[in-house]
């Protein structure tokens, strides 16, 4: 029997003010774009904004539905737009932010398992990893070097 270890290291910043200019700008955009979410059932507005290799910035927001499982997370809305409109570009960095209209928005967002799986396959498909910047509307910011680090042993065919 071999016991294997998975080691995960990420950066924690006290606030957006500690980020590089380009990372701060992307997170700022994500925070602003949360207003475009359609989340009348959860009141939890999320935005994911990607900075692409061709210089384009692509944003997605969560889109809910009265039939709850129909709703889509901001991250997968954004990935679908990237894939559909910029099929030859790759993703460099994604900033994800949320505005919880029912409470605080000062802890970094943690993408759901389904979005982690989508990120993992997107990295495989593009043969390139991308960074994640995770935050709320204020407070700490997590920066993760490779999105797939969030889902060890992810499923693939
Ligand atoms: N949600 C996202 O869009 N991304 C995340 O990373 C976490 C959750 C959405 C799904 C749903 O519309 C709302 O947030 C509350 O779960």
PDB file of C-alpha atoms and ligand atoms in Angstrom:
ATOM      1  CA  UNK A   1       0.000   0.000   0.000  1.00  0.00           C
ATOM      2  CA  UNK A   2       1.209   3.493  -0.841  1.00  0.00           C
ATOM      3  CA  UNK A   3      -0.176   6.480   0.957  1.00  0.00           C
ATOM      4  CA  UNK A   4       0.007   9.485  -1.356  1.00  0.00           C
ATOM      5  CA  UNK A   5      -0.143  13.104  -0.411  1.00  0.00           C
ATOM      6  CA  UNK A   6      -1.747  16.004  -2.207  1.00  0.00           C
ATOM      7  CA  UNK A   7      -0.119  19.321  -1.425  1.00  0.00           C
ATOM      8  CA  UNK A   8      -1.879  22.574  -2.224  1.00  0.00           C
ATOM      9  CA  UNK A   9      -0.348  26.009  -1.739  1.00  0.00           C
ATOM     10  CA  UNK A  10      -2.064  29.309  -2.466  1.00  0.00           C
ATOM     11  CA  UNK A  11      -1.570  33.006  -1.786  1.00  0.00           C
ATOM     12  CA  UNK A  12      -3.714  35.008   0.621  1.00  0.00           C
ATOM     13  CA  UNK A  13      -3.789  38.810   0.325  1.00  0.00           C
ATOM     14  CA  UNK A  14      -5.386  41.057   2.946  1.00  0.00           C
ATOM     15  CA  UNK A  15      -7.210  43.093   0.309  1.00  0.00           C
ATOM     16  CA  UNK A  16      -7.399  44.031  -3.374  1.00  0.00           C
ATOM     17  CA  UNK A  17      -4.878  46.812  -2.650  1.00  0.00           C
ATOM     18  CA  UNK A  18      -2.062  44.246  -2.328  1.00  0.00           C
ATOM     19  CA  UNK A  19      -2.609  42.774  -5.810  1.00  0.00           C
ATOM     20  CA  UNK A  20      -0.673  43.654  -8.962  1.00  0.00           C
ATOM     21  CA  UNK A  21      -2.316  46.314 -11.105  1.00  0.00           C
ATOM     22  CA  UNK A  22      -3.649  43.792 -13.648  1.00  0.00           C
ATOM     23  CA  UNK A  23      -5.013  41.375 -11.003  1.00  0.00           C
ATOM     24  CA  UNK A  24      -6.629  44.259  -9.101  1.00  0.00           C
ATOM     25  CA  UNK A  25      -8.246  45.501 -12.303  1.00  0.00           C
ATOM     26  CA  UNK A  26      -9.695  42.047 -13.096  1.00  0.00           C
ATOM     27  CA  UNK A  27     -11.071  41.623  -9.573  1.00  0.00           C
ATOM     28  CA  UNK A  28     -12.471  45.129  -9.655  1.00  0.00           C
ATOM     29  CA  UNK A  29     -14.300  44.229 -12.883  1.00  0.00           C
ATOM     30  CA  UNK A  30     -15.648  40.989 -11.341  1.00  0.00           C
ATOM     31  CA  UNK A  31     -16.991  42.882  -8.329  1.00  0.00           C
ATOM     32  CA  UNK A  32     -18.667  45.427 -10.632  1.00  0.00           C
ATOM     33  CA  UNK A  33     -20.196  42.782 -12.901  1.00  0.00           C
ATOM     34  CA  UNK A  34     -21.937  40.983  -9.997  1.00  0.00           C
ATOM     35  CA  UNK A  35     -24.740  43.500 -10.627  1.00  0.00           C
ATOM     36  CA  UNK A  36     -25.552  41.608 -13.862  1.00  0.00           C
ATOM     37  CA  UNK A  37     -26.348  38.366 -12.073  1.00  0.00           C
ATOM     38  CA  UNK A  38     -29.899  37.035 -12.258  1.00  0.00           C
ATOM     39  CA  UNK A  39     -30.234  35.534  -8.797  1.00  0.00           C
ATOM     40  CA  UNK A  40     -33.694  36.412  -7.456  1.00  0.00           C
ATOM     41  CA  UNK A  41     -33.975  33.099  -5.561  1.00  0.00           C
ATOM     42  CA  UNK A  42     -30.674  33.086  -3.662  1.00  0.00           C
ATOM     43  CA  UNK A  43     -29.862  36.831  -3.709  1.00  0.00           C
ATOM     44  CA  UNK A  44     -26.264  35.636  -4.104  1.00  0.00           C
ATOM     45  CA  UNK A  45     -24.845  37.495  -7.102  1.00  0.00           C
ATOM     46  CA  UNK A  46     -21.697  35.974  -8.584  1.00  0.00           C
ATOM     47  CA  UNK A  47     -19.434  37.108 -11.426  1.00  0.00           C
ATOM     48  CA  UNK A  48     -16.510  35.388 -13.118  1.00  0.00           C
ATOM     49  CA  UNK A  49     -14.303  37.484 -15.395  1.00  0.00           C
ATOM     50  CA  UNK A  50     -11.608  35.945 -17.589  1.00  0.00           C
ATOM     51  CA  UNK A  51      -8.589  37.649 -19.058  1.00  0.00           C
ATOM     52  CA  UNK A  52      -7.711  35.894 -22.314  1.00  0.00           C
ATOM     53  CA  UNK A  53      -4.489  35.405 -24.281  1.00  0.00           C
ATOM     54  CA  UNK A  54      -5.879  37.640 -27.061  1.00  0.00           C
ATOM     55  CA  UNK A  55      -6.358  40.511 -24.601  1.00  0.00           C
ATOM     56  CA  UNK A  56     -10.142  40.159 -24.415  1.00  0.00           C
ATOM     57  CA  UNK A  57     -12.000  40.255 -21.099  1.00  0.00           C
ATOM     58  CA  UNK A  58     -15.024  37.933 -20.854  1.00  0.00           C
ATOM     59  CA  UNK A  59     -17.554  38.101 -18.017  1.00  0.00           C
ATOM     60  CA  UNK A  60     -20.246  35.682 -16.862  1.00  0.00           C
ATOM     61  CA  UNK A  61     -22.766  35.910 -14.032  1.00  0.00           C
ATOM     62  CA  UNK A  62     -24.989  33.329 -12.377  1.00  0.00           C
ATOM     63  CA  UNK A  63     -28.348  32.876 -14.061  1.00  0.00           C
ATOM     64  CA  UNK A  64     -31.030  31.299 -11.887  1.00  0.00           C
ATOM     65  CA  UNK A  65     -34.448  29.903 -12.783  1.00  0.00           C
ATOM     66  CA  UNK A  66     -37.714  29.239 -10.969  1.00  0.00           C
ATOM     67  CA  UNK A  67     -36.969  25.585 -11.696  1.00  0.00           C
ATOM     68  CA  UNK A  68     -33.884  25.705  -9.474  1.00  0.00           C
ATOM     69  CA  UNK A  69     -31.642  23.058 -11.140  1.00  0.00           C
ATOM     70  CA  UNK A  70     -31.887  24.979 -14.427  1.00  0.00           C
ATOM     71  CA  UNK A  71     -29.737  27.743 -12.921  1.00  0.00           C
ATOM     72  CA  UNK A  72     -26.102  28.056 -14.033  1.00  0.00           C
ATOM     73  CA  UNK A  73     -23.114  29.307 -12.046  1.00  0.00           C
ATOM     74  CA  UNK A  74     -21.233  32.411 -13.181  1.00  0.00           C
ATOM     75  CA  UNK A  75     -18.073  30.385 -13.866  1.00  0.00           C
ATOM     76  CA  UNK A  76     -19.719  28.018 -16.351  1.00  0.00           C
ATOM     77  CA  UNK A  77     -21.614  30.864 -18.045  1.00  0.00           C
ATOM     78  CA  UNK A  78     -18.245  32.585 -18.555  1.00  0.00           C
ATOM     79  CA  UNK A  79     -16.495  29.412 -19.798  1.00  0.00           C
ATOM     80  CA  UNK A  80     -19.270  28.842 -22.357  1.00  0.00           C
ATOM     81  CA  UNK A  81     -18.890  32.394 -23.663  1.00  0.00           C
ATOM     82  CA  UNK A  82     -15.099  32.054 -23.914  1.00  0.00           C
ATOM     83  CA  UNK A  83     -15.397  28.758 -25.748  1.00  0.00           C
ATOM     84  CA  UNK A  84     -18.110  30.019 -28.110  1.00  0.00           C
ATOM     85  CA  UNK A  85     -16.789  33.486 -28.933  1.00  0.00           C
ATOM     86  CA  UNK A  86     -13.011  33.001 -28.572  1.00  0.00           C
ATOM     87  CA  UNK A  87     -12.373  29.360 -29.515  1.00  0.00           C
ATOM     88  CA  UNK A  88      -8.709  29.914 -30.331  1.00  0.00           C
ATOM     89  CA  UNK A  89      -7.844  32.015 -27.274  1.00  0.00           C
ATOM     90  CA  UNK A  90      -6.698  30.587 -23.968  1.00  0.00           C
ATOM     91  CA  UNK A  91      -7.473  31.824 -20.471  1.00  0.00           C
ATOM     92  CA  UNK A  92      -4.705  33.445 -18.430  1.00  0.00           C
ATOM     93  CA  UNK A  93      -6.552  34.442 -15.260  1.00  0.00           C
ATOM     94  CA  UNK A  94     -10.114  34.336 -13.900  1.00  0.00           C
ATOM     95  CA  UNK A  95     -11.363  36.626 -11.130  1.00  0.00           C
ATOM     96  CA  UNK A  96     -14.479  35.472  -9.251  1.00  0.00           C
ATOM     97  CA  UNK A  97     -16.450  37.669  -6.846  1.00  0.00           C
ATOM     98  CA  UNK A  98     -19.870  37.592  -5.197  1.00  0.00           C
ATOM     99  CA  UNK A  99     -22.244  40.038  -3.598  1.00  0.00           C
ATOM    100  CA  UNK A 100     -24.492  38.369  -1.029  1.00  0.00           C
ATOM    101  CA  UNK A 101     -27.533  40.634  -0.832  1.00  0.00           C
ATOM    102  CA  UNK A 102     -28.686  38.791   2.311  1.00  0.00           C
ATOM    103  CA  UNK A 103     -25.454  39.071   4.262  1.00  0.00           C
ATOM    104  CA  UNK A 104     -21.731  39.683   4.270  1.00  0.00           C
ATOM    105  CA  UNK A 105     -19.503  39.492   1.172  1.00  0.00           C
ATOM    106  CA  UNK A 106     -16.122  39.681   2.894  1.00  0.00           C
ATOM    107  CA  UNK A 107     -14.818  36.103   2.604  1.00  0.00           C
ATOM    108  CA  UNK A 108     -13.324  34.737  -0.656  1.00  0.00           C
ATOM    109  CA  UNK A 109     -15.791  32.771  -2.789  1.00  0.00           C
ATOM    110  CA  UNK A 110     -15.217  29.029  -3.104  1.00  0.00           C
ATOM    111  CA  UNK A 111     -16.291  27.698  -6.527  1.00  0.00           C
ATOM    112  CA  UNK A 112     -18.679  24.725  -6.432  1.00  0.00           C
ATOM    113  CA  UNK A 113     -17.577  21.220  -7.377  1.00  0.00           C
ATOM    114  CA  UNK A 114     -19.286  21.311 -10.757  1.00  0.00           C
ATOM    115  CA  UNK A 115     -17.369  24.458 -11.744  1.00  0.00           C
ATOM    116  CA  UNK A 116     -14.109  22.953 -10.485  1.00  0.00           C
ATOM    117  CA  UNK A 117     -14.717  19.997 -12.801  1.00  0.00           C
ATOM    118  CA  UNK A 118     -15.426  22.393 -15.682  1.00  0.00           C
ATOM    119  CA  UNK A 119     -12.206  24.319 -14.932  1.00  0.00           C
ATOM    120  CA  UNK A 120     -10.202  21.084 -14.838  1.00  0.00           C
ATOM    121  CA  UNK A 121     -11.410  19.991 -18.278  1.00  0.00           C
ATOM    122  CA  UNK A 122     -10.879  23.460 -19.711  1.00  0.00           C
ATOM    123  CA  UNK A 123      -7.231  23.325 -18.645  1.00  0.00           C
ATOM    124  CA  UNK A 124      -6.795  19.870 -20.205  1.00  0.00           C
ATOM    125  CA  UNK A 125      -8.499  20.974 -23.404  1.00  0.00           C
ATOM    126  CA  UNK A 126      -6.413  24.141 -23.755  1.00  0.00           C
ATOM    127  CA  UNK A 127      -3.278  22.307 -22.595  1.00  0.00           C
ATOM    128  CA  UNK A 128      -2.673  25.307 -20.369  1.00  0.00           C
ATOM    129  CA  UNK A 129      -3.457  26.069 -16.746  1.00  0.00           C
ATOM    130  CA  UNK A 130      -4.953  29.334 -15.565  1.00  0.00           C
ATOM    131  CA  UNK A 131      -4.902  31.315 -12.345  1.00  0.00           C
ATOM    132  CA  UNK A 132      -7.892  32.031 -10.110  1.00  0.00           C
ATOM    133  CA  UNK A 133      -8.439  35.196  -8.064  1.00  0.00           C
ATOM    134  CA  UNK A 134     -11.158  34.587  -5.456  1.00  0.00           C
ATOM    135  CA  UNK A 135     -12.803  37.240  -3.309  1.00  0.00           C
ATOM    136  CA  UNK A 136     -16.047  38.866  -2.192  1.00  0.00           C
ATOM    137  CA  UNK A 137     -16.822  42.577  -2.438  1.00  0.00           C
ATOM    138  CA  UNK A 138     -14.185  43.363   0.189  1.00  0.00           C
ATOM    139  CA  UNK A 139     -11.625  41.660   2.385  1.00  0.00           C
ATOM    140  CA  UNK A 140      -9.167  38.846   1.717  1.00  0.00           C
ATOM    141  CA  UNK A 141      -8.241  37.650  -1.745  1.00  0.00           C
ATOM    142  CA  UNK A 142      -7.055  34.112  -2.551  1.00  0.00           C
ATOM    143  CA  UNK A 143      -4.855  33.599  -5.608  1.00  0.00           C
ATOM    144  CA  UNK A 144      -4.542  30.037  -6.893  1.00  0.00           C
ATOM    145  CA  UNK A 145      -1.858  29.186  -9.470  1.00  0.00           C
ATOM    146  CA  UNK A 146      -3.802  26.496 -11.351  1.00  0.00           C
ATOM    147  CA  UNK A 147      -7.582  26.103 -11.285  1.00  0.00           C
ATOM    148  CA  UNK A 148      -7.305  22.293 -11.421  1.00  0.00           C
ATOM    149  CA  UNK A 149      -5.522  22.341  -8.040  1.00  0.00           C
ATOM    150  CA  UNK A 150      -9.001  22.833  -6.564  1.00  0.00           C
ATOM    151  CA  UNK A 151     -10.082  19.382  -7.749  1.00  0.00           C
ATOM    152  CA  UNK A 152      -7.520  16.635  -7.202  1.00  0.00           C
ATOM    153  CA  UNK A 153      -8.367  13.375  -8.973  1.00  0.00           C
ATOM    154  CA  UNK A 154     -10.874  15.137 -11.213  1.00  0.00           C
ATOM    155  CA  UNK A 155     -12.871  12.942 -13.574  1.00  0.00           C
ATOM    156  CA  UNK A 156     -11.755  12.593 -17.176  1.00  0.00           C
ATOM    157  CA  UNK A 157     -12.418  10.211 -20.064  1.00  0.00           C
TER     158      UNK A 157
HETATM  159  N1  LIG B   1     -22.856  30.239  -7.575  1.00  0.00           N
HETATM  160  C1  LIG B   1     -22.031  30.638  -8.588  1.00  0.00           C
HETATM  161  O1  LIG B   1     -22.454  31.202  -9.592  1.00  0.00           O
HETATM  162  N2  LIG B   1     -20.703  30.364  -8.454  1.00  0.00           N
HETATM  163  C2  LIG B   1     -20.122  29.867  -7.338  1.00  0.00           C
HETATM  164  O2  LIG B   1     -18.899  29.724  -7.301  1.00  0.00           O
HETATM  165  C3  LIG B   1     -20.941  29.497  -6.179  1.00  0.00           C
HETATM  166  C4  LIG B   1     -22.405  29.533  -6.399  1.00  0.00           C
HETATM  167  C5  LIG B   1     -24.279  30.589  -7.683  1.00  0.00           C
HETATM  168  C6  LIG B   1     -25.239  29.465  -7.886  1.00  0.00           C
HETATM  169  C7  LIG B   1     -26.531  30.079  -7.369  1.00  0.00           C
HETATM  170  O3  LIG B   1     -27.110  30.885  -8.388  1.00  0.00           O
HETATM  171  C8  LIG B   1     -26.057  31.006  -6.255  1.00  0.00           C
HETATM  172  O4  LIG B   1     -24.672  31.223  -6.483  1.00  0.00           O
HETATM  173  C9  LIG B   1     -26.254  30.457  -4.856  1.00  0.00           C
HETATM  174  O5  LIG B   1     -25.779  29.180  -4.756  1.00  0.00           O
END
